[in-house]
Short mmCIF file of C-alpha atoms and ligand atoms in Angstrom, two decimals:
data_model
loop_
_atom_site.label_atom_id
_atom_site.label_comp_id
_atom_site.label_asym_id
_atom_site.label_seq_id
_atom_site.Cartn_x
_atom_site.Cartn_y
_atom_site.Cartn_z
CA MET S 1 -0.01 -0.05 0.03
CA ALA S 2 1.27 3.29 -1.04
CA ASP S 3 2.84 5.61 1.65
CA LEU S 4 1.04 9.21 2.09
CA THR S 5 3.41 10.59 4.39
CA THR S 6 4.55 14.12 3.32
CA TYR S 7 6.91 16.61 4.26
CA LEU S 8 6.65 20.38 4.82
CA ASP S 9 9.73 21.85 6.11
CA GLN S 10 10.12 20.25 9.77
CA LEU S 11 6.74 18.88 9.80
CA THR S 12 5.90 15.30 8.95
CA LEU S 13 2.07 14.78 8.09
CA LYS S 14 0.69 11.21 8.08
CA ASN S 15 -1.31 12.30 4.93
CA PRO S 16 -1.64 15.27 2.71
CA VAL S 17 -5.17 16.51 3.73
CA MET S 18 -5.68 19.53 5.80
CA THR S 19 -8.42 21.75 6.51
CA ALA S 20 -8.64 25.08 5.27
CA SER S 21 -8.38 28.33 7.64
CA GLY S 22 -12.44 29.62 8.29
CA THR S 23 -14.19 26.48 7.18
CA PHE S 24 -13.54 24.11 10.14
CA GLY S 25 -14.02 26.51 13.37
CA TYR S 26 -11.15 25.86 15.69
CA GLY S 27 -10.85 21.95 15.28
CA ASP S 28 -13.01 21.68 18.44
CA GLU S 29 -16.42 21.81 17.21
CA LEU S 30 -16.55 18.43 15.28
CA PRO S 31 -14.79 15.82 17.05
CA ASP S 32 -18.23 13.92 17.66
CA TYR S 33 -18.89 13.68 13.64
CA VAL S 34 -15.14 13.64 12.40
CA ASP S 35 -12.07 12.09 13.43
CA LEU S 36 -9.84 14.63 13.47
CA GLY S 37 -6.96 12.18 13.96
CA ALA S 38 -7.64 11.01 10.48
CA PHE S 39 -6.48 14.17 8.96
CA GLY S 40 -2.83 15.41 7.70
CA GLY S 41 -3.53 18.31 9.78
CA ILE S 42 -5.89 20.86 10.71
CA VAL S 43 -5.85 24.67 10.19
CA THR S 44 -7.82 27.19 12.41
CA LYS S 45 -10.00 30.00 11.86
CA SER S 46 -7.98 33.15 11.72
CA LEU S 47 -7.04 34.76 15.20
CA THR S 48 -6.66 38.37 15.65
CA GLY S 49 -5.79 40.25 18.75
CA GLN S 50 -9.13 41.12 19.67
CA PRO S 51 -12.31 39.37 19.18
CA ARG S 52 -13.96 40.67 16.25
CA GLU S 53 -17.72 40.31 14.92
CA GLY S 54 -16.97 40.34 11.25
CA ASN S 55 -19.28 42.02 8.68
CA ALA S 56 -22.71 42.67 8.63
CA PRO S 57 -25.30 40.28 6.94
CA PRO S 58 -25.77 39.22 4.32
CA ARG S 59 -22.44 37.66 4.15
CA ILE S 60 -22.52 34.41 2.41
CA VAL S 61 -24.21 33.71 -1.13
CA GLU S 62 -24.23 30.78 -3.23
CA THR S 63 -22.62 31.04 -6.89
CA SER S 64 -22.37 28.45 -9.57
CA SER S 65 -19.80 25.94 -8.29
CA GLY S 66 -19.04 27.96 -5.34
CA MET S 67 -19.83 30.60 -2.95
CA LEU S 68 -19.11 34.16 -2.12
CA ASN S 69 -18.10 34.94 1.37
CA SER S 70 -17.57 38.50 3.39
CA ILE S 71 -17.37 36.95 6.71
CA GLY S 72 -14.62 39.57 7.81
CA LEU S 73 -12.48 37.43 10.13
CA ALA S 74 -15.07 37.20 12.73
CA ASN S 75 -13.08 35.10 15.37
CA ILE S 76 -13.21 34.88 19.12
CA GLY S 77 -9.63 36.38 19.55
CA VAL S 78 -6.38 35.08 20.43
CA GLU S 79 -6.85 35.14 24.26
CA ALA S 80 -9.90 33.61 24.19
CA PHE S 81 -8.59 30.78 21.75
CA ILE S 82 -5.91 30.08 24.16
CA ARG S 83 -8.02 29.94 27.14
CA GLU S 84 -10.89 27.90 25.93
CA LYS S 85 -9.90 26.06 22.57
CA LEU S 86 -6.37 25.25 22.83
CA PRO S 87 -6.58 22.95 25.77
CA ILE S 88 -9.26 20.95 23.87
CA VAL S 89 -7.50 20.80 20.25
CA ARG S 90 -4.03 20.08 21.55
CA GLU S 91 -5.11 16.69 23.18
CA LYS S 92 -5.82 15.35 19.61
CA ASP S 93 -3.32 13.46 17.75
CA MET S 94 -2.80 15.92 15.04
CA VAL S 95 -0.74 18.55 13.47
CA LEU S 96 -2.11 21.72 14.55
CA ILE S 97 -1.76 24.88 12.56
CA VAL S 98 -2.97 28.04 14.02
CA ASN S 99 -3.91 30.86 11.41
CA ILE S 100 -3.13 34.48 12.20
CA ALA S 101 -4.34 37.78 11.05
CA GLY S 102 -4.07 41.23 11.92
CA SER S 103 -4.71 44.60 10.76
CA LYS S 104 -1.00 46.04 11.69
CA MET S 105 2.44 44.30 11.87
CA GLU S 106 2.22 44.94 15.53
CA GLU S 107 -0.97 42.82 16.10
CA TYR S 108 0.43 39.87 13.87
CA CYS S 109 3.53 40.01 16.12
CA ARG S 110 1.48 40.23 19.33
CA VAL S 111 -0.87 37.27 18.24
CA LEU S 112 2.16 34.97 17.32
CA GLU S 113 3.89 35.91 20.83
CA LEU S 114 0.93 35.03 22.83
CA LEU S 115 0.51 31.78 20.95
CA ASP S 116 4.47 30.62 20.91
CA ALA S 117 4.32 30.68 24.60
CA GLU S 118 1.79 28.03 24.25
CA GLU S 119 2.44 24.05 23.82
CA GLY S 120 0.90 21.95 21.44
CA ILE S 121 0.75 24.32 18.29
CA ASP S 122 2.99 22.94 15.24
CA GLY S 123 3.02 26.15 13.44
CA TYR S 124 1.51 29.17 12.05
CA GLU S 125 -0.31 30.16 8.81
CA ILE S 126 -0.24 33.83 8.31
CA ASN S 127 -3.47 35.41 6.64
CA VAL S 128 -2.31 38.32 4.42
CA SER S 129 -4.87 37.49 2.07
CA CYS S 130 -8.31 38.20 3.01
CA PRO S 131 -10.04 40.16 0.64
CA ASN S 132 -13.14 40.82 3.23
CA VAL S 133 -12.05 43.47 5.58
CA LYS S 134 -11.19 47.00 5.39
CA GLU S 135 -8.08 46.44 7.66
CA GLY S 136 -7.13 42.86 7.21
CA GLY S 137 -3.64 42.88 6.35
CA MET S 138 -4.36 42.63 2.71
CA GLU S 139 -1.67 45.67 2.32
CA PHE S 140 0.56 42.52 3.13
CA GLY S 141 -0.73 40.35 0.70
CA VAL S 142 -0.44 42.75 -2.50
CA SER S 143 3.06 44.69 -1.52
CA GLU S 144 6.10 42.64 -1.67
CA PRO S 145 8.25 44.90 0.78
CA HIS S 146 5.39 44.65 3.38
CA LEU S 147 5.13 41.09 3.04
CA GLU S 148 9.07 40.46 3.33
CA LYS S 149 8.87 42.73 6.45
CA LEU S 150 6.32 41.13 8.09
CA ILE S 151 7.45 37.71 7.71
CA SER S 152 10.91 38.53 8.85
CA GLN S 153 9.51 40.29 11.87
CA LEU S 154 7.42 36.94 12.55
CA ARG S 155 10.42 34.80 11.94
CA ALA S 156 12.39 36.75 14.32
CA LEU S 157 9.77 35.58 17.06
CA THR S 158 9.59 31.76 16.44
CA ASP S 159 11.38 28.81 16.06
CA ARG S 160 8.22 26.80 14.80
CA PRO S 161 7.09 26.68 10.98
CA ILE S 162 5.69 29.84 9.37
CA ILE S 163 3.25 28.94 6.44
CA THR S 164 2.64 32.51 4.29
CA LYS S 165 -1.03 32.14 2.71
CA LEU S 166 -1.05 34.01 -0.53
CA SER S 167 -3.66 35.90 -2.35
CA PRO S 168 -4.55 34.98 -5.84
CA ASN S 169 -5.82 38.55 -6.25
CA VAL S 170 -2.52 39.90 -7.62
CA THR S 171 -0.41 40.50 -10.68
CA SER S 172 2.55 38.15 -10.00
CA ILE S 173 1.85 35.60 -7.43
CA GLN S 174 5.50 34.51 -8.08
CA SER S 175 7.07 37.49 -6.74
CA MET S 176 4.94 37.40 -3.72
CA ALA S 177 5.84 34.21 -3.16
CA LYS S 178 9.56 34.92 -3.46
CA ALA S 179 8.99 38.07 -1.01
CA ALA S 180 7.59 35.79 1.66
CA VAL S 181 10.52 33.30 1.11
CA ASN S 182 13.23 36.41 1.47
CA GLY S 183 11.26 37.17 4.44
CA GLY S 184 12.00 33.44 5.81
CA THR S 185 8.65 31.69 5.52
CA ASP S 186 9.15 27.83 5.48
CA ILE S 187 6.22 26.88 3.67
CA LEU S 188 3.47 28.49 1.50
CA SER S 189 -0.17 28.06 1.11
CA LEU S 190 -2.09 29.34 -1.94
CA VAL S 191 -4.85 30.06 -2.65
CA ASN S 192 -7.09 32.36 -0.47
CA THR S 193 -10.40 33.62 -2.16
CA LEU S 194 -10.89 35.49 -5.33
CA VAL S 195 -12.51 38.85 -5.39
CA GLY S 196 -15.87 38.43 -6.69
CA SER S 197 -19.61 39.96 -6.40
CA LYS S 198 -23.16 39.23 -7.18
CA ILE S 199 -26.27 41.53 -8.02
CA ASP S 200 -29.82 40.76 -7.16
CA ILE S 201 -31.44 41.63 -10.21
CA GLU S 202 -35.00 42.03 -8.77
CA ARG S 203 -33.90 44.17 -5.84
CA GLN S 204 -31.33 45.74 -8.14
CA GLU S 205 -28.50 45.53 -5.44
CA PRO S 206 -25.52 43.84 -4.54
CA VAL S 207 -26.33 40.84 -2.18
CA LEU S 208 -23.62 40.97 0.09
CA SER S 209 -23.47 43.73 2.37
CA THR S 210 -19.85 44.81 1.55
CA VAL S 211 -20.78 44.43 -2.07
CA PHE S 212 -17.73 42.43 -2.79
CA GLY S 213 -16.63 39.13 -1.19
CA GLY S 214 -14.35 36.26 -1.64
CA LEU S 215 -15.24 33.23 -4.10
CA SER S 216 -14.27 29.89 -3.09
CA GLY S 217 -15.15 26.40 -4.17
CA PRO S 218 -14.82 24.24 -7.35
CA ALA S 219 -15.12 27.44 -9.43
CA ILE S 220 -11.74 28.56 -8.42
CA LYS S 221 -9.61 25.15 -8.80
CA PRO S 222 -8.40 25.95 -12.41
CA VAL S 223 -6.97 29.33 -11.00
CA ALA S 224 -5.52 27.70 -7.96
CA ILE S 225 -4.00 24.94 -9.86
CA ALA S 226 -2.21 27.58 -12.09
CA GLN S 227 -0.91 29.67 -9.12
CA VAL S 228 0.32 26.39 -7.68
CA PHE S 229 2.10 25.24 -10.90
CA LYS S 230 3.84 28.87 -11.39
CA VAL S 231 4.73 29.38 -7.46
CA SER S 232 6.41 25.89 -7.46
CA GLU S 233 8.94 27.05 -10.16
CA ALA S 234 9.89 30.05 -8.65
CA VAL S 235 10.45 29.19 -5.04
CA ASP S 236 12.08 26.14 -3.22
CA VAL S 237 9.84 25.83 -0.26
CA PRO S 238 7.03 23.17 0.21
CA ILE S 239 3.78 24.41 -1.08
CA ILE S 240 0.11 23.66 0.24
CA GLY S 241 -2.41 23.75 -2.68
CA ILE S 242 -5.93 25.22 -1.84
CA GLY S 243 -8.86 25.94 -3.87
CA GLY S 244 -12.03 24.15 -4.66
CA ILE S 245 -10.89 20.57 -3.95
CA LYS S 246 -13.66 18.00 -3.97
CA THR S 247 -12.41 14.65 -4.98
CA ALA S 248 -9.27 12.60 -4.61
CA ALA S 249 -8.54 13.32 -8.38
CA ASP S 250 -8.57 17.28 -7.63
CA ILE S 251 -5.96 16.54 -4.68
CA ILE S 252 -3.67 14.51 -7.06
CA GLU S 253 -4.01 17.04 -9.54
CA PHE S 254 -2.54 19.66 -7.05
CA LEU S 255 0.28 17.54 -5.90
CA MET S 256 1.17 17.13 -9.59
CA ALA S 257 1.01 20.82 -10.09
CA GLY S 258 3.78 20.94 -7.09
CA ALA S 259 1.80 21.05 -3.93
CA SER S 260 3.28 19.01 -1.09
CA ALA S 261 -0.03 18.93 0.77
CA ILE S 262 -3.64 20.60 0.29
CA GLU S 263 -6.23 22.08 2.52
CA ILE S 264 -10.17 21.70 2.01
CA GLY S 265 -12.35 24.63 2.45
CA THR S 266 -15.81 25.28 1.13
CA LEU S 267 -16.54 21.52 0.62
CA ASN S 268 -16.27 21.12 4.43
CA TYR S 269 -19.79 22.86 4.47
CA ARG S 270 -21.14 20.13 2.79
CA ASP S 271 -19.51 17.37 4.44
CA PRO S 272 -16.75 17.83 7.19
CA GLY S 273 -15.63 14.60 6.96
CA LEU S 274 -14.76 14.55 3.36
CA GLY S 275 -11.28 14.94 3.78
CA PRO S 276 -10.68 11.57 5.86
CA LYS S 277 -12.96 10.09 3.31
CA LEU S 278 -10.74 11.19 0.36
CA VAL S 279 -7.36 9.44 1.98
CA PRO S 280 -7.98 6.21 1.20
CA GLU S 281 -9.08 7.17 -2.49
CA ILE S 282 -5.57 8.72 -2.95
CA THR S 283 -3.76 5.73 -1.76
CA LYS S 284 -6.04 3.53 -3.98
CA TRP S 285 -5.06 5.64 -6.88
CA LEU S 286 -1.28 5.52 -6.39
CA ASP S 287 -1.38 1.79 -5.65
CA GLU S 288 -3.23 1.41 -9.04
CA HIS S 289 -0.81 3.56 -10.97
CA ASP S 290 2.27 1.60 -9.49
CA PHE S 291 3.57 4.32 -7.44
CA THR S 292 4.69 3.81 -3.91
CA THR S 293 5.27 6.88 -2.19
CA LEU S 294 3.05 10.37 -2.48
CA GLU S 295 6.45 11.95 -2.77
CA GLU S 296 6.74 10.30 -6.30
CA ILE S 297 4.15 12.45 -7.96
CA ILE S 298 4.66 15.91 -5.94
CA GLY S 299 5.51 18.04 -9.08
CA ILE S 300 5.57 15.18 -11.72
CA ALA S 301 3.42 17.43 -14.12
CA HIS S 302 6.71 19.62 -14.30
CA GLU S 303 8.78 16.84 -15.65
C1 FMN N 401 -16.62 30.84 4.82
C2 FMN N 401 -15.16 31.00 4.62
C3 FMN N 401 -14.22 31.59 5.53
C4 FMN N 401 -12.98 31.71 5.47
N1 FMN N 401 -12.33 32.16 6.54
C5 FMN N 401 -10.76 32.41 6.33
C6 FMN N 401 -10.15 32.92 7.32
O1 FMN N 401 -10.60 33.14 8.21
N2 FMN N 401 -8.72 32.84 7.19
C7 FMN N 401 -8.22 32.40 6.13
O2 FMN N 401 -6.90 32.60 5.89
N3 FMN N 401 -8.84 31.98 5.08
C8 FMN N 401 -10.09 31.85 5.05
N4 FMN N 401 -11.21 31.58 3.95
C9 FMN N 401 -10.32 31.11 2.82
C10 FMN N 401 -10.16 29.61 2.69
O3 FMN N 401 -9.35 29.01 3.65
C11 FMN N 401 -9.59 28.85 1.36
O4 FMN N 401 -8.30 29.61 1.50
C12 FMN N 401 -10.54 29.53 0.45
O5 FMN N 401 -11.71 29.08 0.58
C13 FMN N 401 -10.19 28.59 -0.95
O6 FMN N 401 -10.56 26.74 -0.79
P1 FMN N 401 -11.84 26.29 -1.05
O7 FMN N 401 -12.25 26.50 -2.58
O8 FMN N 401 -11.61 24.93 -0.79
O9 FMN N 401 -12.84 26.84 -0.10
C14 FMN N 401 -12.45 31.35 4.38
C15 FMN N 401 -13.44 30.76 3.06
C16 FMN N 401 -14.91 30.47 3.34
C17 FMN N 401 -15.37 30.04 2.19
#
């Protein structure tokens, strides 16, 4: 049976299937329904320095092959996470990645420092790419010098792995990837949502209270595959592929484009147990195609 172990810098994952931030809570809500230990890793919702209520409703709308959201980084704040959620999730046998967001460099740094004093966290994913907030760190996601500076400041504060989550809403995702690597990121994850909008033609007004939201789900998979392909040719750090994953074939496609692991987002809303269901299907595909390790197919489409 093929070995699904995959490596993200110093992190070893038993399989490449992770959850995407914002679509799986803090990892503590679902253990009665989903075997958390069956995932390669869990990524929490973005945490900020203070609790955030997020944007006014309506903030979710279905689109063809996807959804638009403008949640706006609603979260309980880093201190409540450490008090109420971390003691529960760190007991589970899984790689735990905490996603961090902020509006200012100091906020990112403070959140990371508070988390770094705690046991049981395996790494940080830095959200510099949320399109749904007025002050959500997006300036870091679209400006190379800002991104490099932010990541180098965070790098100096921790020995744990740093994953920088890139935005697809840029002219050159390769140059953003290079800036993150220059700042010292160990790993990259991509992509976050694409900016989108929807108009209610009967009411003749935008559906979302914020007019624009983030498009996710199967509609964005080809964009994400292209971005992973490009970034894996531009830098030499492991990549986590994200965007519209629904099937084991989708996962295999991301791996062949150059990702070493993947995150499932929108499809968790349909079935939070989807990730673990796809794991044996990846093994089956590898066995049927005479691959003995997952590593053999990572980036194979470039050869
Ligand atoms: C409702 C919703 C909330 C999200 N919240 C966050 C978040 O808090 N932080 C973050 O980095 N990404 C967030 N994302 C983006 C996802 O993690 C993921 O990058 C994106 O949805 C693309 O993957 P998918 O097509 O599998 O959903 C959110 C996505 C959705 C749909």
